[in-house]
Amino acid sequence: MKTTGLITRRRAIVAGLASIGGLVAARMPRDLPPSYGNLLRMGDTLTYATHRALLPAHSLVREYSLGDLTSFPATGTTNPAVSVKSALGEEYRKLQAGAFADWRLVVEGRVARPRAFSLAELKQLPARTQITRHTCEEGWTAIGQWTGVPLSHVLDAVGILPTARFVVLHSVDDWVDSLDLIDALHPQTILAYGMNGGDLPIAHGAPVRLRLERQIGYKSMKYVRRLVVSDEFDDGGMSGSIRNGWAWYNGI
Ligand SMILES: Nc1nc2c(c(=O)[nH]1)N[C@H]1C(S)=C(S)[C@@H](COP(=O)(O)O)O[C@H]1N2
Ligand SMILES: [Mo]
């Protein structure tokens, strides 16, 4: 009978879903980030848990070739020297005037050797160049080439302590955001100082921005100035992505 076929198919689908659910539940990270008790973030939790359960931790996103480069709009903050009306904006204006020679990236928190890296010091660490597709939450995508130091090398240099679980990032335009260590140590997660073969332009986050290829565009923080390694989940509260109604985890 026709209905039997339908029911069987339906049963198969339900069984399939149940087994995917079982797989996710079995491999669910033992402790989810604590803000995940929030009802509004339940979708986040599911995406986070599903990605972490189903994807190999360090599977790579697709990389393209030079012929695939597209035009790349700059969005959000495009020059903190103009738009940031605080001491940070003024400091950025001076750093920019000095071609970022006095710029430093502070790396501290749960690390053995806290340190402030100059741009030259970051450039001495092993570099990675990757051509990837950026996806903005507003609906556009663009392909760009990025050169920088894998965040893992920077974290190696400061020696993260064994209890460390997250890296909190701070920018000149006062964004705060964080990554878990799976994303932080991913080989394509880089602190980029170059774009399309040149220095990273001001509009795209100079002197250094994050490229976090396995998440949506807003997770790739521009104008990074400080990294804090933390044992605990910290999404930046109202300075974090939640102020825009954005998920902390937005894997793609
Ligand atoms: N510090 C900072 N980082 C940021 C933003 C920003 O406004 N400030 N915008 C985000 C968003 S929404 C996107 S899509 C990308 C845009 O990067 P682009 O300007 O290089 O295109 O940067 C992200 N990182
Ligand atoms: Mo975006």
PDB file of C-alpha atoms and ligand atoms in Angstrom:
ATOM      1  CA  MET A   1       0.000   0.000   0.000  1.00  0.00           C
ATOM      2  CA  LYS A   2       1.062   3.554  -0.655  1.00  0.00           C
ATOM      3  CA  THR A   3       0.679   4.591   3.000  1.00  0.00           C
ATOM      4  CA  THR A   4       2.993   1.824   4.181  1.00  0.00           C
ATOM      5  CA  GLY A   5       5.733   3.173   1.955  1.00  0.00           C
ATOM      6  CA  LEU A   6       5.144   6.629   3.315  1.00  0.00           C
ATOM      7  CA  ILE A   7       5.143   5.455   6.907  1.00  0.00           C
ATOM      8  CA  THR A   8       8.282   3.416   6.357  1.00  0.00           C
ATOM      9  CA  ARG A   9      10.013   6.376   4.808  1.00  0.00           C
ATOM     10  CA  ARG A  10       8.844   8.577   7.654  1.00  0.00           C
ATOM     11  CA  ARG A  11      10.082   6.018  10.170  1.00  0.00           C
ATOM     12  CA  ALA A  12      13.416   5.895   8.427  1.00  0.00           C
ATOM     13  CA  ILE A  13      13.685   9.684   8.558  1.00  0.00           C
ATOM     14  CA  VAL A  14      12.728   9.780  12.233  1.00  0.00           C
ATOM     15  CA  ALA A  15      15.185   6.973  12.975  1.00  0.00           C
ATOM     16  CA  GLY A  16      17.845   8.853  11.053  1.00  0.00           C
ATOM     17  CA  LEU A  17      17.209  12.066  12.952  1.00  0.00           C
ATOM     18  CA  ALA A  18      17.216  10.195  16.236  1.00  0.00           C
ATOM     19  CA  SER A  19      20.571   8.652  15.461  1.00  0.00           C
ATOM     20  CA  ILE A  20      22.035  12.044  14.500  1.00  0.00           C
ATOM     21  CA  GLY A  21      20.608  13.401  17.772  1.00  0.00           C
ATOM     22  CA  GLY A  22      22.151  10.486  19.624  1.00  0.00           C
ATOM     23  CA  LEU A  23      25.510  11.116  17.990  1.00  0.00           C
ATOM     24  CA  VAL A  24      25.381  14.791  18.917  1.00  0.00           C
ATOM     25  CA  ALA A  25      24.321  13.993  22.482  1.00  0.00           C
ATOM     26  CA  ALA A  26      27.053  11.371  22.853  1.00  0.00           C
ATOM     27  CA  ARG A  27      29.770  13.675  21.583  1.00  0.00           C
ATOM     28  CA  MET A  28      28.392  16.885  23.128  1.00  0.00           C
ATOM     29  CA  PRO A  29      31.195  18.938  24.689  1.00  0.00           C
ATOM     30  CA  ARG A  30      31.105  18.108  28.384  1.00  0.00           C
ATOM     31  CA  ASP A  31      30.757  21.699  29.501  1.00  0.00           C
ATOM     32  CA  LEU A  32      29.082  24.218  27.251  1.00  0.00           C
ATOM     33  CA  PRO A  33      29.877  27.904  27.641  1.00  0.00           C
ATOM     34  CA  PRO A  34      27.895  28.997  30.751  1.00  0.00           C
ATOM     35  CA  SER A  35      25.904  31.843  29.145  1.00  0.00           C
ATOM     36  CA  TYR A  36      24.198  29.087  27.221  1.00  0.00           C
ATOM     37  CA  GLY A  37      21.549  28.750  29.915  1.00  0.00           C
ATOM     38  CA  ASN A  38      19.977  31.812  28.262  1.00  0.00           C
ATOM     39  CA  LEU A  39      16.806  30.839  26.392  1.00  0.00           C
ATOM     40  CA  LEU A  40      17.572  33.204  23.512  1.00  0.00           C
ATOM     41  CA  ARG A  41      20.836  31.395  22.907  1.00  0.00           C
ATOM     42  CA  MET A  42      19.470  27.866  22.688  1.00  0.00           C
ATOM     43  CA  GLY A  43      19.882  27.852  18.894  1.00  0.00           C
ATOM     44  CA  ASP A  44      23.528  28.777  19.444  1.00  0.00           C
ATOM     45  CA  THR A  45      24.005  25.867  21.774  1.00  0.00           C
ATOM     46  CA  LEU A  46      22.651  23.460  19.208  1.00  0.00           C
ATOM     47  CA  THR A  47      24.888  24.827  16.435  1.00  0.00           C
ATOM     48  CA  TYR A  48      27.906  24.796  18.724  1.00  0.00           C
ATOM     49  CA  ALA A  49      27.262  21.277  19.971  1.00  0.00           C
ATOM     50  CA  THR A  50      26.466  19.943  16.486  1.00  0.00           C
ATOM     51  CA  HIS A  51      29.551  21.475  14.879  1.00  0.00           C
ATOM     52  CA  ARG A  52      31.791  20.292  17.659  1.00  0.00           C
ATOM     53  CA  ALA A  53      30.315  16.792  17.510  1.00  0.00           C
ATOM     54  CA  LEU A  54      30.150  16.293  13.759  1.00  0.00           C
ATOM     55  CA  LEU A  55      33.126  18.169  12.315  1.00  0.00           C
ATOM     56  CA  PRO A  56      36.700  17.063  12.822  1.00  0.00           C
ATOM     57  CA  ALA A  57      38.134  19.723  15.152  1.00  0.00           C
ATOM     58  CA  HIS A  58      40.561  21.121  12.638  1.00  0.00           C
ATOM     59  CA  SER A  59      38.960  20.416   9.265  1.00  0.00           C
ATOM     60  CA  LEU A  60      39.917  23.185   6.858  1.00  0.00           C
ATOM     61  CA  VAL A  61      37.602  25.547   5.019  1.00  0.00           C
ATOM     62  CA  ARG A  62      37.995  25.700   1.258  1.00  0.00           C
ATOM     63  CA  GLU A  63      40.877  27.768  -0.033  1.00  0.00           C
ATOM     64  CA  TYR A  64      40.689  29.481  -3.424  1.00  0.00           C
ATOM     65  CA  SER A  65      43.240  30.678  -5.968  1.00  0.00           C
ATOM     66  CA  LEU A  66      44.296  34.190  -6.973  1.00  0.00           C
ATOM     67  CA  GLY A  67      41.945  34.132  -9.959  1.00  0.00           C
ATOM     68  CA  ASP A  68      38.986  33.821  -7.567  1.00  0.00           C
ATOM     69  CA  LEU A  69      39.619  37.105  -5.702  1.00  0.00           C
ATOM     70  CA  THR A  70      36.604  39.445  -5.699  1.00  0.00           C
ATOM     71  CA  SER A  71      36.125  43.041  -4.706  1.00  0.00           C
ATOM     72  CA  PHE A  72      35.922  43.226  -0.924  1.00  0.00           C
ATOM     73  CA  PRO A  73      33.777  45.890   0.754  1.00  0.00           C
ATOM     74  CA  ALA A  74      34.845  47.264   4.144  1.00  0.00           C
ATOM     75  CA  THR A  75      32.045  47.332   6.704  1.00  0.00           C
ATOM     76  CA  GLY A  76      31.376  48.297  10.291  1.00  0.00           C
ATOM     77  CA  THR A  77      34.203  50.420  11.655  1.00  0.00           C
ATOM     78  CA  THR A  78      36.435  51.512   8.788  1.00  0.00           C
ATOM     79  CA  ASN A  79      38.770  53.948  10.576  1.00  0.00           C
ATOM     80  CA  PRO A  80      38.879  54.090  14.383  1.00  0.00           C
ATOM     81  CA  ALA A  81      40.998  57.296  14.206  1.00  0.00           C
ATOM     82  CA  VAL A  82      37.878  59.057  12.939  1.00  0.00           C
ATOM     83  CA  SER A  83      34.988  57.123  14.449  1.00  0.00           C
ATOM     84  CA  VAL A  84      36.239  56.129  17.900  1.00  0.00           C
ATOM     85  CA  LYS A  85      35.664  59.099  20.201  1.00  0.00           C
ATOM     86  CA  SER A  86      37.762  57.886  23.123  1.00  0.00           C
ATOM     87  CA  ALA A  87      41.400  57.681  24.193  1.00  0.00           C
ATOM     88  CA  LEU A  88      41.644  54.502  22.102  1.00  0.00           C
ATOM     89  CA  GLY A  89      40.655  56.410  18.942  1.00  0.00           C
ATOM     90  CA  GLU A  90      43.204  59.141  19.665  1.00  0.00           C
ATOM     91  CA  GLU A  91      45.915  56.568  20.352  1.00  0.00           C
ATOM     92  CA  TYR A  92      45.047  54.805  17.103  1.00  0.00           C
ATOM     93  CA  ARG A  93      45.359  58.083  15.200  1.00  0.00           C
ATOM     94  CA  LYS A  94      48.931  58.500  16.519  1.00  0.00           C
ATOM     95  CA  LEU A  95      49.868  54.881  15.820  1.00  0.00           C
ATOM     96  CA  GLN A  96      48.524  55.217  12.283  1.00  0.00           C
ATOM     97  CA  ALA A  97      50.555  58.429  11.770  1.00  0.00           C
ATOM     98  CA  GLY A  98      53.671  56.475  12.796  1.00  0.00           C
ATOM     99  CA  ALA A  99      52.931  53.601  10.388  1.00  0.00           C
ATOM    100  CA  PHE A 100      52.150  51.423  13.430  1.00  0.00           C
ATOM    101  CA  ALA A 101      55.824  51.211  14.494  1.00  0.00           C
ATOM    102  CA  ASP A 102      54.755  51.797  18.129  1.00  0.00           C
ATOM    103  CA  TRP A 103      51.728  49.518  17.935  1.00  0.00           C
ATOM    104  CA  ARG A 104      51.738  46.551  20.313  1.00  0.00           C
ATOM    105  CA  LEU A 105      49.536  43.501  20.669  1.00  0.00           C
ATOM    106  CA  VAL A 106      49.202  42.685  24.364  1.00  0.00           C
ATOM    107  CA  VAL A 107      48.797  38.974  25.126  1.00  0.00           C
ATOM    108  CA  GLU A 108      48.060  38.185  28.748  1.00  0.00           C
ATOM    109  CA  GLY A 109      45.795  36.305  31.144  1.00  0.00           C
ATOM    110  CA  ARG A 110      46.320  32.607  31.804  1.00  0.00           C
ATOM    111  CA  VAL A 111      49.717  32.458  30.125  1.00  0.00           C
ATOM    112  CA  ALA A 112      53.202  31.672  31.409  1.00  0.00           C
ATOM    113  CA  ARG A 113      54.929  34.618  29.677  1.00  0.00           C
ATOM    114  CA  PRO A 114      52.631  37.630  29.083  1.00  0.00           C
ATOM    115  CA  ARG A 115      54.007  39.790  26.328  1.00  0.00           C
ATOM    116  CA  ALA A 116      53.415  42.760  24.036  1.00  0.00           C
ATOM    117  CA  PHE A 117      54.276  41.966  20.403  1.00  0.00           C
ATOM    118  CA  SER A 118      55.272  44.629  17.901  1.00  0.00           C
ATOM    119  CA  LEU A 119      54.178  44.214  14.294  1.00  0.00           C
ATOM    120  CA  ALA A 120      57.781  43.316  13.353  1.00  0.00           C
ATOM    121  CA  GLU A 121      57.814  40.600  16.028  1.00  0.00           C
ATOM    122  CA  LEU A 122      54.564  39.108  14.750  1.00  0.00           C
ATOM    123  CA  LYS A 123      56.036  39.101  11.241  1.00  0.00           C
ATOM    124  CA  GLN A 124      59.052  37.133  12.494  1.00  0.00           C
ATOM    125  CA  LEU A 125      56.808  34.249  13.532  1.00  0.00           C
ATOM    126  CA  PRO A 126      55.900  31.646  10.861  1.00  0.00           C
ATOM    127  CA  ALA A 127      53.382  33.117   8.416  1.00  0.00           C
ATOM    128  CA  ARG A 128      50.404  31.625   6.604  1.00  0.00           C
ATOM    129  CA  THR A 129      48.696  32.943   3.457  1.00  0.00           C
ATOM    130  CA  GLN A 130      45.167  31.792   2.611  1.00  0.00           C
ATOM    131  CA  ILE A 131      42.523  32.767   0.068  1.00  0.00           C
ATOM    132  CA  THR A 132      39.117  32.308   1.643  1.00  0.00           C
ATOM    133  CA  ARG A 133      35.483  33.326   1.345  1.00  0.00           C
ATOM    134  CA  HIS A 134      34.163  35.807   3.898  1.00  0.00           C
ATOM    135  CA  THR A 135      30.457  35.601   4.755  1.00  0.00           C
ATOM    136  CA  CYS A 136      28.834  38.599   6.426  1.00  0.00           C
ATOM    137  CA  GLU A 137      25.666  38.248   8.479  1.00  0.00           C
ATOM    138  CA  GLU A 138      24.163  40.946   6.234  1.00  0.00           C
ATOM    139  CA  GLY A 139      24.156  38.478   3.347  1.00  0.00           C
ATOM    140  CA  TRP A 140      27.172  39.312   1.187  1.00  0.00           C
ATOM    141  CA  THR A 141      30.246  37.231   0.568  1.00  0.00           C
ATOM    142  CA  ALA A 142      33.675  38.122  -0.805  1.00  0.00           C
ATOM    143  CA  ILE A 143      36.911  36.278  -1.477  1.00  0.00           C
ATOM    144  CA  GLY A 144      40.166  37.743  -0.207  1.00  0.00           C
ATOM    145  CA  GLN A 145      43.751  36.716   0.380  1.00  0.00           C
ATOM    146  CA  TRP A 146      45.072  37.016   3.911  1.00  0.00           C
ATOM    147  CA  THR A 147      48.598  36.771   5.282  1.00  0.00           C
ATOM    148  CA  GLY A 148      49.394  36.577   8.954  1.00  0.00           C
ATOM    149  CA  VAL A 149      50.613  34.526  11.849  1.00  0.00           C
ATOM    150  CA  PRO A 150      48.515  31.570  13.002  1.00  0.00           C
ATOM    151  CA  LEU A 151      47.107  32.451  16.422  1.00  0.00           C
ATOM    152  CA  SER A 152      48.447  29.082  17.631  1.00  0.00           C
ATOM    153  CA  HIS A 153      52.040  30.351  17.182  1.00  0.00           C
ATOM    154  CA  VAL A 154      51.321  33.454  19.243  1.00  0.00           C
ATOM    155  CA  LEU A 155      49.712  31.323  21.967  1.00  0.00           C
ATOM    156  CA  ASP A 156      52.719  28.957  21.869  1.00  0.00           C
ATOM    157  CA  ALA A 157      55.070  31.906  22.314  1.00  0.00           C
ATOM    158  CA  VAL A 158      53.332  33.031  25.528  1.00  0.00           C
ATOM    159  CA  GLY A 159      52.676  29.500  26.809  1.00  0.00           C
ATOM    160  CA  ILE A 160      48.990  29.077  27.637  1.00  0.00           C
ATOM    161  CA  LEU A 161      48.410  27.400  31.000  1.00  0.00           C
ATOM    162  CA  PRO A 162      46.844  23.907  31.063  1.00  0.00           C
ATOM    163  CA  THR A 163      43.503  25.175  32.432  1.00  0.00           C
ATOM    164  CA  ALA A 164      43.058  27.748  29.629  1.00  0.00           C
ATOM    165  CA  ARG A 165      39.878  27.311  27.568  1.00  0.00           C
ATOM    166  CA  PHE A 166      39.074  30.587  25.808  1.00  0.00           C
ATOM    167  CA  VAL A 167      40.812  33.532  24.152  1.00  0.00           C
ATOM    168  CA  VAL A 168      39.107  36.891  24.676  1.00  0.00           C
ATOM    169  CA  LEU A 169      39.855  39.575  22.068  1.00  0.00           C
ATOM    170  CA  HIS A 170      39.631  43.354  22.450  1.00  0.00           C
ATOM    171  CA  SER A 171      39.663  45.856  19.579  1.00  0.00           C
ATOM    172  CA  VAL A 172      40.371  49.563  19.195  1.00  0.00           C
ATOM    173  CA  ASP A 173      36.671  50.224  18.534  1.00  0.00           C
ATOM    174  CA  ASP A 174      36.007  48.453  21.829  1.00  0.00           C
ATOM    175  CA  TRP A 175      34.555  45.216  20.625  1.00  0.00           C
ATOM    176  CA  VAL A 176      35.021  42.274  22.944  1.00  0.00           C
ATOM    177  CA  ASP A 177      34.647  38.723  21.715  1.00  0.00           C
ATOM    178  CA  SER A 178      35.987  35.284  22.469  1.00  0.00           C
ATOM    179  CA  LEU A 179      36.884  31.964  20.879  1.00  0.00           C
ATOM    180  CA  ASP A 180      37.216  28.520  22.342  1.00  0.00           C
ATOM    181  CA  LEU A 181      40.579  26.819  21.948  1.00  0.00           C
ATOM    182  CA  ILE A 182      39.378  24.576  19.105  1.00  0.00           C
ATOM    183  CA  ASP A 183      38.876  27.688  16.976  1.00  0.00           C
ATOM    184  CA  ALA A 184      41.875  29.537  18.446  1.00  0.00           C
ATOM    185  CA  LEU A 185      44.277  26.693  17.580  1.00  0.00           C
ATOM    186  CA  HIS A 186      42.731  25.955  14.164  1.00  0.00           C
ATOM    187  CA  PRO A 187      45.440  26.209  11.465  1.00  0.00           C
ATOM    188  CA  GLN A 188      43.420  28.754   9.424  1.00  0.00           C
ATOM    189  CA  THR A 189      42.791  31.029  12.421  1.00  0.00           C
ATOM    190  CA  ILE A 190      45.343  33.768  11.819  1.00  0.00           C
ATOM    191  CA  LEU A 191      46.179  37.260  13.004  1.00  0.00           C
ATOM    192  CA  ALA A 192      46.365  38.847   9.562  1.00  0.00           C
ATOM    193  CA  TYR A 193      48.627  41.819   8.785  1.00  0.00           C
ATOM    194  CA  GLY A 194      48.417  41.436   4.996  1.00  0.00           C
ATOM    195  CA  MET A 195      45.572  41.440   2.477  1.00  0.00           C
ATOM    196  CA  ASN A 196      45.712  40.665  -1.251  1.00  0.00           C
ATOM    197  CA  GLY A 197      49.515  40.860  -1.244  1.00  0.00           C
ATOM    198  CA  GLY A 198      49.866  44.252   0.496  1.00  0.00           C
ATOM    199  CA  ASP A 199      49.688  45.564   4.055  1.00  0.00           C
ATOM    200  CA  LEU A 200      46.283  45.153   5.687  1.00  0.00           C
ATOM    201  CA  PRO A 201      44.423  48.391   4.805  1.00  0.00           C
ATOM    202  CA  ILE A 202      43.047  50.634   7.578  1.00  0.00           C
ATOM    203  CA  ALA A 203      39.477  49.946   6.453  1.00  0.00           C
ATOM    204  CA  HIS A 204      39.997  46.202   6.826  1.00  0.00           C
ATOM    205  CA  GLY A 205      41.435  46.362  10.347  1.00  0.00           C
ATOM    206  CA  ALA A 206      45.078  47.538  10.243  1.00  0.00           C
ATOM    207  CA  PRO A 207      47.534  46.765  11.523  1.00  0.00           C
ATOM    208  CA  VAL A 208      46.193  43.343  12.589  1.00  0.00           C
ATOM    209  CA  ARG A 209      42.828  41.619  12.368  1.00  0.00           C
ATOM    210  CA  LEU A 210      41.626  38.153  13.147  1.00  0.00           C
ATOM    211  CA  ARG A 211      40.630  35.777  10.368  1.00  0.00           C
ATOM    212  CA  LEU A 212      38.419  33.080  11.836  1.00  0.00           C
ATOM    213  CA  GLU A 213      37.451  31.155   8.766  1.00  0.00           C
ATOM    214  CA  ARG A 214      35.020  28.646  10.253  1.00  0.00           C
ATOM    215  CA  GLN A 215      32.662  31.290  11.614  1.00  0.00           C
ATOM    216  CA  ILE A 216      30.629  34.145  10.199  1.00  0.00           C
ATOM    217  CA  GLY A 217      32.227  37.501   9.293  1.00  0.00           C
ATOM    218  CA  TYR A 218      31.603  39.419  12.505  1.00  0.00           C
ATOM    219  CA  LYS A 219      33.771  36.941  14.421  1.00  0.00           C
ATOM    220  CA  SER A 220      36.825  38.095  12.408  1.00  0.00           C
ATOM    221  CA  MET A 221      37.657  41.046  14.643  1.00  0.00           C
ATOM    222  CA  LYS A 222      39.410  44.032  13.055  1.00  0.00           C
ATOM    223  CA  TYR A 223      41.829  46.413  14.894  1.00  0.00           C
ATOM    224  CA  VAL A 224      42.797  43.767  17.463  1.00  0.00           C
ATOM    225  CA  ARG A 225      44.793  45.305  20.328  1.00  0.00           C
ATOM    226  CA  ARG A 226      44.676  42.849  23.215  1.00  0.00           C
ATOM    227  CA  LEU A 227      44.218  39.113  23.778  1.00  0.00           C
ATOM    228  CA  VAL A 228      43.367  37.678  27.182  1.00  0.00           C
ATOM    229  CA  VAL A 229      43.622  33.928  27.667  1.00  0.00           C
ATOM    230  CA  SER A 230      40.958  32.783  30.088  1.00  0.00           C
ATOM    231  CA  ASP A 231      39.933  29.666  32.004  1.00  0.00           C
ATOM    232  CA  GLU A 232      36.328  30.811  31.845  1.00  0.00           C
ATOM    233  CA  PHE A 233      33.782  31.673  29.207  1.00  0.00           C
ATOM    234  CA  ASP A 234      33.545  35.427  28.630  1.00  0.00           C
ATOM    235  CA  ASP A 235      31.454  36.746  25.741  1.00  0.00           C
ATOM    236  CA  GLY A 236      32.117  40.387  26.633  1.00  0.00           C
ATOM    237  CA  GLY A 237      28.625  40.911  28.038  1.00  0.00           C
ATOM    238  CA  MET A 238      27.059  44.026  26.541  1.00  0.00           C
ATOM    239  CA  SER A 239      30.366  44.922  24.811  1.00  0.00           C
ATOM    240  CA  GLY A 240      30.224  41.570  23.063  1.00  0.00           C
ATOM    241  CA  SER A 241      28.329  40.392  20.002  1.00  0.00           C
ATOM    242  CA  ILE A 242      25.135  39.943  22.022  1.00  0.00           C
ATOM    243  CA  ARG A 243      24.564  43.736  21.902  1.00  0.00           C
ATOM    244  CA  ASN A 244      23.835  43.367  18.175  1.00  0.00           C
ATOM    245  CA  GLY A 245      21.651  40.326  18.740  1.00  0.00           C
ATOM    246  CA  TRP A 246      24.451  38.195  17.302  1.00  0.00           C
ATOM    247  CA  ALA A 247      25.270  34.681  18.403  1.00  0.00           C
ATOM    248  CA  TRP A 248      28.565  34.067  20.193  1.00  0.00           C
ATOM    249  CA  TYR A 249      29.009  30.923  18.090  1.00  0.00           C
ATOM    250  CA  ASN A 250      28.106  31.203  14.417  1.00  0.00           C
ATOM    251  CA  GLY A 251      29.843  28.383  12.605  1.00  0.00           C
ATOM    252  CA  ILE A 252      29.691  28.148   8.808  1.00  0.00           C
TER     253      ILE A 252
HETATM  254  N1  LIG B   1      36.656  45.691  15.355  1.00  0.00           N
HETATM  255  C1  LIG B   1      35.746  45.398  14.425  1.00  0.00           C
HETATM  256  N2  LIG B   1      35.776  44.192  13.842  1.00  0.00           N
HETATM  257  C2  LIG B   1      34.870  43.850  12.898  1.00  0.00           C
HETATM  258  C3  LIG B   1      33.840  44.749  12.521  1.00  0.00           C
HETATM  259  C4  LIG B   1      33.839  46.031  13.140  1.00  0.00           C
HETATM  260  O1  LIG B   1      32.985  46.891  12.860  1.00  0.00           O
HETATM  261  N3  LIG B   1      34.792  46.309  14.095  1.00  0.00           N
HETATM  262  N4  LIG B   1      32.884  44.363  11.599  1.00  0.00           N
HETATM  263  C5  LIG B   1      32.698  42.903  11.447  1.00  0.00           C
HETATM  264  C6  LIG B   1      31.834  42.512  10.358  1.00  0.00           C
HETATM  265  S1  LIG B   1      30.160  42.539  10.608  1.00  0.00           S
HETATM  266  C7  LIG B   1      32.359  42.032   9.194  1.00  0.00           C
HETATM  267  S2  LIG B   1      31.361  41.454   7.956  1.00  0.00           S
HETATM  268  C8  LIG B   1      33.803  42.105   8.944  1.00  0.00           C
HETATM  269  C9  LIG B   1      34.038  43.059   7.820  1.00  0.00           C
HETATM  270  O2  LIG B   1      35.384  43.061   7.465  1.00  0.00           O
HETATM  271  P1  LIG B   1      35.814  44.008   6.296  1.00  0.00           P
HETATM  272  O3  LIG B   1      35.533  45.426   6.707  1.00  0.00           O
HETATM  273  O4  LIG B   1      37.267  43.714   6.075  1.00  0.00           O
HETATM  274  O5  LIG B   1      34.965  43.637   5.122  1.00  0.00           O
HETATM  275  O6  LIG B   1      34.571  42.543  10.055  1.00  0.00           O
HETATM  276  C10 LIG B   1      34.045  42.212  11.299  1.00  0.00           C
HETATM  277  N5  LIG B   1      34.957  42.640  12.313  1.00  0.00           N
HETATM  278 MO    MO B   2      29.312  41.459   8.857  1.00  0.00          MO
END
